[in-house]
Coordinates of C-alpha atoms in Angstrom, one line a residue:
X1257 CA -59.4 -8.1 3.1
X1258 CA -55.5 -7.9 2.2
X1259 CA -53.7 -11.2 2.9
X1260 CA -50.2 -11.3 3.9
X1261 CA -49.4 -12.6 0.1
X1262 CA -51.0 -9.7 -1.2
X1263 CA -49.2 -6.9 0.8
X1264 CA -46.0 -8.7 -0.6
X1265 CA -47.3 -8.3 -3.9
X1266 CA -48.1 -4.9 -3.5
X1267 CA -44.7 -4.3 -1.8
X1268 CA -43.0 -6.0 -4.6
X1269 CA -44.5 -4.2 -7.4
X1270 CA -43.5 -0.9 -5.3
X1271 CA -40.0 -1.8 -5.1
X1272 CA -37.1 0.4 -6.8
X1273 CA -36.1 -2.2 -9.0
X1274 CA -39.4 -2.9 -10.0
X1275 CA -39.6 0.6 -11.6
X1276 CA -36.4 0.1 -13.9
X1277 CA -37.2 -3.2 -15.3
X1278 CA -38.3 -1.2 -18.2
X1279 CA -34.4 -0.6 -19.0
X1280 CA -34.2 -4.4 -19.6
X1281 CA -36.5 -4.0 -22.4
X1282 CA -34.2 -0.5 -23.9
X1283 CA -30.9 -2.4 -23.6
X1284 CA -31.9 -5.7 -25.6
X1285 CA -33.6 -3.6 -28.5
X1286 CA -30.4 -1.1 -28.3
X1287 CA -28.4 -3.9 -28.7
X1288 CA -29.8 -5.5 -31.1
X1289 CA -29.7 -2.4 -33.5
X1290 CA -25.7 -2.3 -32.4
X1291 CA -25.4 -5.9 -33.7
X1292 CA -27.6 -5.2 -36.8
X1293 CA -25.2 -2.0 -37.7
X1294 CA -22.3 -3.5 -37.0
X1295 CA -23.1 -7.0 -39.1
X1296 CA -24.0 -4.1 -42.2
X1297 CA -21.1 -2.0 -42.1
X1298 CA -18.3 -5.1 -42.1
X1299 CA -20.9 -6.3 -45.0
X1300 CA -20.1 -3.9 -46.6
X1301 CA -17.5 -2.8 -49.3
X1302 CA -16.4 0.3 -47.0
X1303 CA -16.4 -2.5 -44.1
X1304 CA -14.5 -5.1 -46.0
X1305 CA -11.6 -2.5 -46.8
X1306 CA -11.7 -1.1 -43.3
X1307 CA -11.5 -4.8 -42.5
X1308 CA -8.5 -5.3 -45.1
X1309 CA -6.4 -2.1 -43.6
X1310 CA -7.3 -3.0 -39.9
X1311 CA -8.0 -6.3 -39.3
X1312 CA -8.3 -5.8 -35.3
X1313 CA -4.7 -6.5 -34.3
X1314 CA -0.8 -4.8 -35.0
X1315 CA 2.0 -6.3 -35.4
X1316 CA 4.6 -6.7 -32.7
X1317 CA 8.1 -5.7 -32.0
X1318 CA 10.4 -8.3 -33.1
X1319 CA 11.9 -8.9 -29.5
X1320 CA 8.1 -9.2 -28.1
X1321 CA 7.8 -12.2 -25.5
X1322 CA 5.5 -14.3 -26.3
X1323 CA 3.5 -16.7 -23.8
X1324 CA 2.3 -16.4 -20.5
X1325 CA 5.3 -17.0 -17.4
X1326 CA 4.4 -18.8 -14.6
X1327 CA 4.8 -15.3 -12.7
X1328 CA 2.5 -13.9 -14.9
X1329 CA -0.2 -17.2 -13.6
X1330 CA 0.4 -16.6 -10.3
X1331 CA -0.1 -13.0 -10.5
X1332 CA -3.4 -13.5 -12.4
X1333 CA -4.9 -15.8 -9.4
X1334 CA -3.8 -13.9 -6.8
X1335 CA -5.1 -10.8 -8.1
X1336 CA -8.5 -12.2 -8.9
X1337 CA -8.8 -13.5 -5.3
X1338 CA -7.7 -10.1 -3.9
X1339 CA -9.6 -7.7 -6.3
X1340 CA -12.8 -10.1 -5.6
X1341 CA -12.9 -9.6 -2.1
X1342 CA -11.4 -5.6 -2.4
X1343 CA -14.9 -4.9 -4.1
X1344 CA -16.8 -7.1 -1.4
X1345 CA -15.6 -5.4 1.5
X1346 CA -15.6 -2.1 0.0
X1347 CA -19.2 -2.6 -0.9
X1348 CA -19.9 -3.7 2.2
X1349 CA -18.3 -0.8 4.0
X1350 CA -20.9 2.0 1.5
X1351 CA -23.8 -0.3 2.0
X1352 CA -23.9 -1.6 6.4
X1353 CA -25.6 1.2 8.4
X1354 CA -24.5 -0.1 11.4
X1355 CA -21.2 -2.1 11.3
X1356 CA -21.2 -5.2 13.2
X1357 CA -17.6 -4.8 14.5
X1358 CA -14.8 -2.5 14.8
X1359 CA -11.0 -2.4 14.5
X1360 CA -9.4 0.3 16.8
X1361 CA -5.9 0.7 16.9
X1362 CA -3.2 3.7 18.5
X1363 CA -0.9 5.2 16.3
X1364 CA 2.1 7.1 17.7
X1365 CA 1.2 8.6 21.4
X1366 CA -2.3 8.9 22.6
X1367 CA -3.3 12.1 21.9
X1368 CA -6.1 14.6 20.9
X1369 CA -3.6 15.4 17.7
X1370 CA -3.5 11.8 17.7
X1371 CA -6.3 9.7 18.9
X1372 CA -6.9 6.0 18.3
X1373 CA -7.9 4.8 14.5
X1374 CA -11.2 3.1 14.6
X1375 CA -13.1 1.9 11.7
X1376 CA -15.5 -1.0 10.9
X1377 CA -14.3 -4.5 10.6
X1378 CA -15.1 -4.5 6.6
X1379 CA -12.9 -1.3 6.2
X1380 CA -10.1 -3.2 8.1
X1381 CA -10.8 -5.7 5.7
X1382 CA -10.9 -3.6 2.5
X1383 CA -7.4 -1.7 4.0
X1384 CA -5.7 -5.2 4.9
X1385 CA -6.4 -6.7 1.6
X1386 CA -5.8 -3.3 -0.6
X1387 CA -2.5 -3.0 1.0
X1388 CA -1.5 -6.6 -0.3
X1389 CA -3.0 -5.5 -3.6
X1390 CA -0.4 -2.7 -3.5
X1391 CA 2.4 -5.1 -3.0
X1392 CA 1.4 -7.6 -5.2
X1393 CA 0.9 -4.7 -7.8
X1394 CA 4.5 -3.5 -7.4
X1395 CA 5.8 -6.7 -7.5
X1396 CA 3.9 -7.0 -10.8
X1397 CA 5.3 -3.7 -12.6
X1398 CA 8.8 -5.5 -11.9
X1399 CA 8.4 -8.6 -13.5
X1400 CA 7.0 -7.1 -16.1
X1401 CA 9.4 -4.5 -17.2
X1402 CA 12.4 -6.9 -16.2
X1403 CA 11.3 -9.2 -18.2
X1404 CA 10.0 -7.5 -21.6
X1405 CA 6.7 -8.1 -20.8
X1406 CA 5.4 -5.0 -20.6
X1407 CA 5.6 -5.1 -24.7
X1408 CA 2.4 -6.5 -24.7
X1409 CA 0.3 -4.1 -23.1
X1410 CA 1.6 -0.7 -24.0
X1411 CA 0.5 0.0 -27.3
X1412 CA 3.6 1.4 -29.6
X1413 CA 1.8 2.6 -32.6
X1414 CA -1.5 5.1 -33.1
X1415 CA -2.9 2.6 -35.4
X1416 CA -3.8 0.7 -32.0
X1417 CA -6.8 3.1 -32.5
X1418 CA -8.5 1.6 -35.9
X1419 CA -7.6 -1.9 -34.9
X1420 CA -9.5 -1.8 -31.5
X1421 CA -12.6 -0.3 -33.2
X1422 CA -12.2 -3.1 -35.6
X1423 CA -12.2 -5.8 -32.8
X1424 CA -15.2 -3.8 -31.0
X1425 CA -17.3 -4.2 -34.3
X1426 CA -16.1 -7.3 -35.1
X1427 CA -17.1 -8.5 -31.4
X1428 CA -20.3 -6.5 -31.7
X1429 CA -21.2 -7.8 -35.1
X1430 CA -20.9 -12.0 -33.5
X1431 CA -18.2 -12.8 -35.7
X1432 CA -15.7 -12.2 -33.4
X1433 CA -11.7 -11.0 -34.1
X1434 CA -9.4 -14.3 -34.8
X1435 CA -7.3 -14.9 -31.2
X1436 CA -4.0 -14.9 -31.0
X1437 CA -3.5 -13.8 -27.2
X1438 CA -0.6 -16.6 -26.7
X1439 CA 1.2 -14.3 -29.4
X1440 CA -0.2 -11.2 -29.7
X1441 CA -3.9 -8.9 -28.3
X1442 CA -6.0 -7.0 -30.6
X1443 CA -5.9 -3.4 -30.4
X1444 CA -9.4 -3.9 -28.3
X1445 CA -7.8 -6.3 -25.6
X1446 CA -4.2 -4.1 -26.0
X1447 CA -6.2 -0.8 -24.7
X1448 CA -8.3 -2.5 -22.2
X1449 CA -5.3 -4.1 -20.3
X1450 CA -3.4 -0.7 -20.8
X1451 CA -6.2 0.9 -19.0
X1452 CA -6.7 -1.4 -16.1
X1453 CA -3.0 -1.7 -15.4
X1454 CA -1.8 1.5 -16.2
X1455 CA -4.3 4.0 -15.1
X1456 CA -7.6 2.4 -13.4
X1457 CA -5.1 0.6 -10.9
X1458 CA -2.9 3.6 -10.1
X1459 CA -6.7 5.5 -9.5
X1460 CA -7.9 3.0 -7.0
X1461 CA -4.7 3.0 -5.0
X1462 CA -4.0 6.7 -4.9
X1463 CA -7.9 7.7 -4.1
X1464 CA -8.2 5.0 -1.6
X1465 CA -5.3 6.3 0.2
X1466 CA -7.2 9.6 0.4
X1467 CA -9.9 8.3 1.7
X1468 CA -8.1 6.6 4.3
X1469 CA -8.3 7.5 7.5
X1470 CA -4.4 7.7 8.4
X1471 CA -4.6 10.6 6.2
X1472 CA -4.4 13.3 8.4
X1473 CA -6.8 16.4 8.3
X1474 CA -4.0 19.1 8.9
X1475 CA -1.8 18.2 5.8
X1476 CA -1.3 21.1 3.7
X1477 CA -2.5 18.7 0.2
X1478 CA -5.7 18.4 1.0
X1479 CA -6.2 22.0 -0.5
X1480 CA -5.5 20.5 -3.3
X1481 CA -6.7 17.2 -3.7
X1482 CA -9.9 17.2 -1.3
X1483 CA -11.2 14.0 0.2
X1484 CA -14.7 14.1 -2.4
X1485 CA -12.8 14.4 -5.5
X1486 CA -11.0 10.9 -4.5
X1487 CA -14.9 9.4 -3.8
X1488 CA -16.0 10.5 -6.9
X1489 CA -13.2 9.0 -8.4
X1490 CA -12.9 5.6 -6.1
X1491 CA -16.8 4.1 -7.1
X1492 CA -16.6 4.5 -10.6
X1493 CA -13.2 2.9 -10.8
X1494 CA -14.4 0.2 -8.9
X1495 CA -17.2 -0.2 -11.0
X1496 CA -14.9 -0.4 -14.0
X1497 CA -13.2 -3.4 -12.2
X1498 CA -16.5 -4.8 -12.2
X1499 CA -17.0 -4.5 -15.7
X1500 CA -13.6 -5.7 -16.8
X1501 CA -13.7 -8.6 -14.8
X1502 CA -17.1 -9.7 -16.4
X1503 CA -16.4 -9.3 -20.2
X1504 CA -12.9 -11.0 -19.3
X1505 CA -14.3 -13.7 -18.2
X1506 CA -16.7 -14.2 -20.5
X1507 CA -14.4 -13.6 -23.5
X1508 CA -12.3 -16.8 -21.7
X1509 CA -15.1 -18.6 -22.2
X1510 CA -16.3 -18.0 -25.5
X1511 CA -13.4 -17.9 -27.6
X1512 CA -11.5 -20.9 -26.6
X1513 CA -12.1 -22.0 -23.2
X1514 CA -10.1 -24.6 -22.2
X1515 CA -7.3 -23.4 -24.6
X1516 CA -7.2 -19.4 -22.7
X1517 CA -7.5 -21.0 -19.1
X1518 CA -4.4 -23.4 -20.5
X1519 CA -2.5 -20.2 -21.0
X1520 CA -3.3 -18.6 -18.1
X1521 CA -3.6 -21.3 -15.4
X1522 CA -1.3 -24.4 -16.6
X1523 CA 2.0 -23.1 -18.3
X1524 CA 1.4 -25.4 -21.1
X1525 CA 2.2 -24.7 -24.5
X1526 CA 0.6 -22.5 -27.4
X1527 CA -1.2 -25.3 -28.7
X1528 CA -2.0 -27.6 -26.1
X1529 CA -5.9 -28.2 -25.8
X1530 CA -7.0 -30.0 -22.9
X1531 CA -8.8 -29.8 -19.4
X1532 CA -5.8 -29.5 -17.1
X1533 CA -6.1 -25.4 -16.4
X1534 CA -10.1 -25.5 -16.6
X1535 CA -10.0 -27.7 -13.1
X1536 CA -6.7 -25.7 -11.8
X1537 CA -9.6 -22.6 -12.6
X1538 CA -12.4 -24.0 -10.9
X1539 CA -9.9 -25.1 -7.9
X1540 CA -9.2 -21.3 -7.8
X1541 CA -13.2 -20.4 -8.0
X1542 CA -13.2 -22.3 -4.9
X1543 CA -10.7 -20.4 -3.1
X1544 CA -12.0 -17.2 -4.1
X1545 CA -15.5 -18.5 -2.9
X1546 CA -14.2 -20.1 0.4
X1547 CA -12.5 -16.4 1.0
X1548 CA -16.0 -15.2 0.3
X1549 CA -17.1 -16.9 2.8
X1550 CA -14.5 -16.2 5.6
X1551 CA -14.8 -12.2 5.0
X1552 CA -17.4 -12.2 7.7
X1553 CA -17.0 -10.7 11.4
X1554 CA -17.1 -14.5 12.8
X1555 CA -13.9 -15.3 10.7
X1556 CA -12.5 -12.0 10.3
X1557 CA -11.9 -11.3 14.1
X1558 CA -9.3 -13.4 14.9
X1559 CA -6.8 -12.2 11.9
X1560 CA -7.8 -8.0 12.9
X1561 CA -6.7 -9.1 16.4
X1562 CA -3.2 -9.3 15.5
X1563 CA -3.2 -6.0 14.2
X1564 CA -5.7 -3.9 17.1
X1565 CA -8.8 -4.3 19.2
X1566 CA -12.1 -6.0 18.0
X1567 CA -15.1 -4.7 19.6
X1568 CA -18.7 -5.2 19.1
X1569 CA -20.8 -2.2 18.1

């Protein structure tokens, strides 16, 4: 006879992620032979003079700011917060069969050319908090071209190239690229914050606003840019977010903690090392995990009904 433990055994060992645990396995010995390669090829005299001509970083401009702005603090926060709870309510919104709520809302007259916007409470959500994205975003590209800023995360040279594949090896071989972000990013860190701010950020906004649905199904552009090229743009960006976020963080952490959230949380100086912006940090986890918290129907309702009708599904 099958007891009730058993059947959840059995159900266990049936379950989809069950049946890819043997990528766990692939990915450590994959990696391992990465590290391996990458610890022989810097050991090596080729390595050593690849080392020598690209050490992993440029040299900037001479009229390069240097430091991080409080602006610059602010915008960092803020966008973690927003871009935290973005991806939670976008999930959300691919994931709930049935939504638990919906925001309905007129726009213009009534009428079968225009009938009432309705959506679930998480899409709501995902819109309300995308759309302060967007204006924090723009308010972002102006500080940072007013004030010279932007110097540090457009590359200005091709040997950007060389130097980021020397950080990646250097990163992949455990001896990791010497940090100098208060001054200067390696041609690793210089591509990746190109990237997110330049293209991966443009890519969200302009696909999610495709898939919105304000866009109207009678506009003569959607010939040309069709509602499933945006979703099979949207996810994977998303997803890149996701990645970025991770190895960010985890960089913070492992090559100078208390120094990087100093820079990025305190405005204190280049060379100040102590615990003032890891609690500002963890005072902003809590925020971000308190909003967590609050994107939920109970707490969401009250902030959509300023903007439409709540009803229950």
């Amino acid at each position: 006879m099958k007891t009730s433990g058993s059947k959840a055994v059995t159900g266990f060992s049936r379950s989809k992620w069950i049946k890819k645990l043997w990528i766990v396995p692939v990915v450590i010995v994959v990696v391992g032979l990465a590290v391996f390669a990458a610890r022989w090829f810097l050991g090596s005299e080729a390595g050593q003079q690849f080392l020598d001509q690209y050490p992993g970083h440029g040299q900037p401009a001479e009229d390069t700011p240097s430091g991080f702005p409080w602006w610059l603090q602010w915008q960092h926060f803020f966008n973690f917060f927003l871009v935290v709870l973005i991806i939670r309510a976008g999930w959300m919104v691919r994931t709930q069969a049935t939504p638990e709520a919906y925001w309905t809302r007129t726009v213009g007259p009534r009428s079968r050319q225009h009938p009432p916007v309705k959506m679930s409470l998480y899409l709501w959500l995902h819109y309300s908090l995308g759309s302060l994205w967007i204006l924090n975003g723009l308010i972002f590209y102006v500080l940072l071209f007013s004030t010279g800023h932007w110097k540090r995360v457009v590359p200005t040279g091709w040997d950007v190239f060389p130097n980021a594949v020397s950080a990646g090896l250097q990163y992949l071989s455990l001896d990791w690229p010497m940090e100098s972000a208060w001054a200067n990013y390696n041609g690793l860190q210089l591509l990746t914050y190109f990237v997110t701010i330049f293209i991966a950020a443009p890519l969200a906004i302009i696909t999610g606003l495709r898939m919105s649905s304000l866009w109207r199904a009678e506009w003569k552009i959607n010939r040309f840019y069709p509602v499933t090229a945006a979703r099979a743009i949207h996810l994977p960006v998303m997803f890149y977010f996701l990645v970025f976020v991770f190895f960010h963080v985890v960089l913070v952490f492992t090559t100078g903690m208390r120094r990087n959230l100093n820079y990025m949380f305190s405005s204190q100086s280049q060379d100040t090392v102590n615990w003032v912006g890891f609690w500002i940090f963890v005072g902003a986890v809590i925020v971000v995990v308190l909003g967590w918290i609050a994107a939920r129907p109970l707490f969401m309702q009250s902030a959509a009904q300023l903007t439409g009708k709540v009803t229950k599904r």
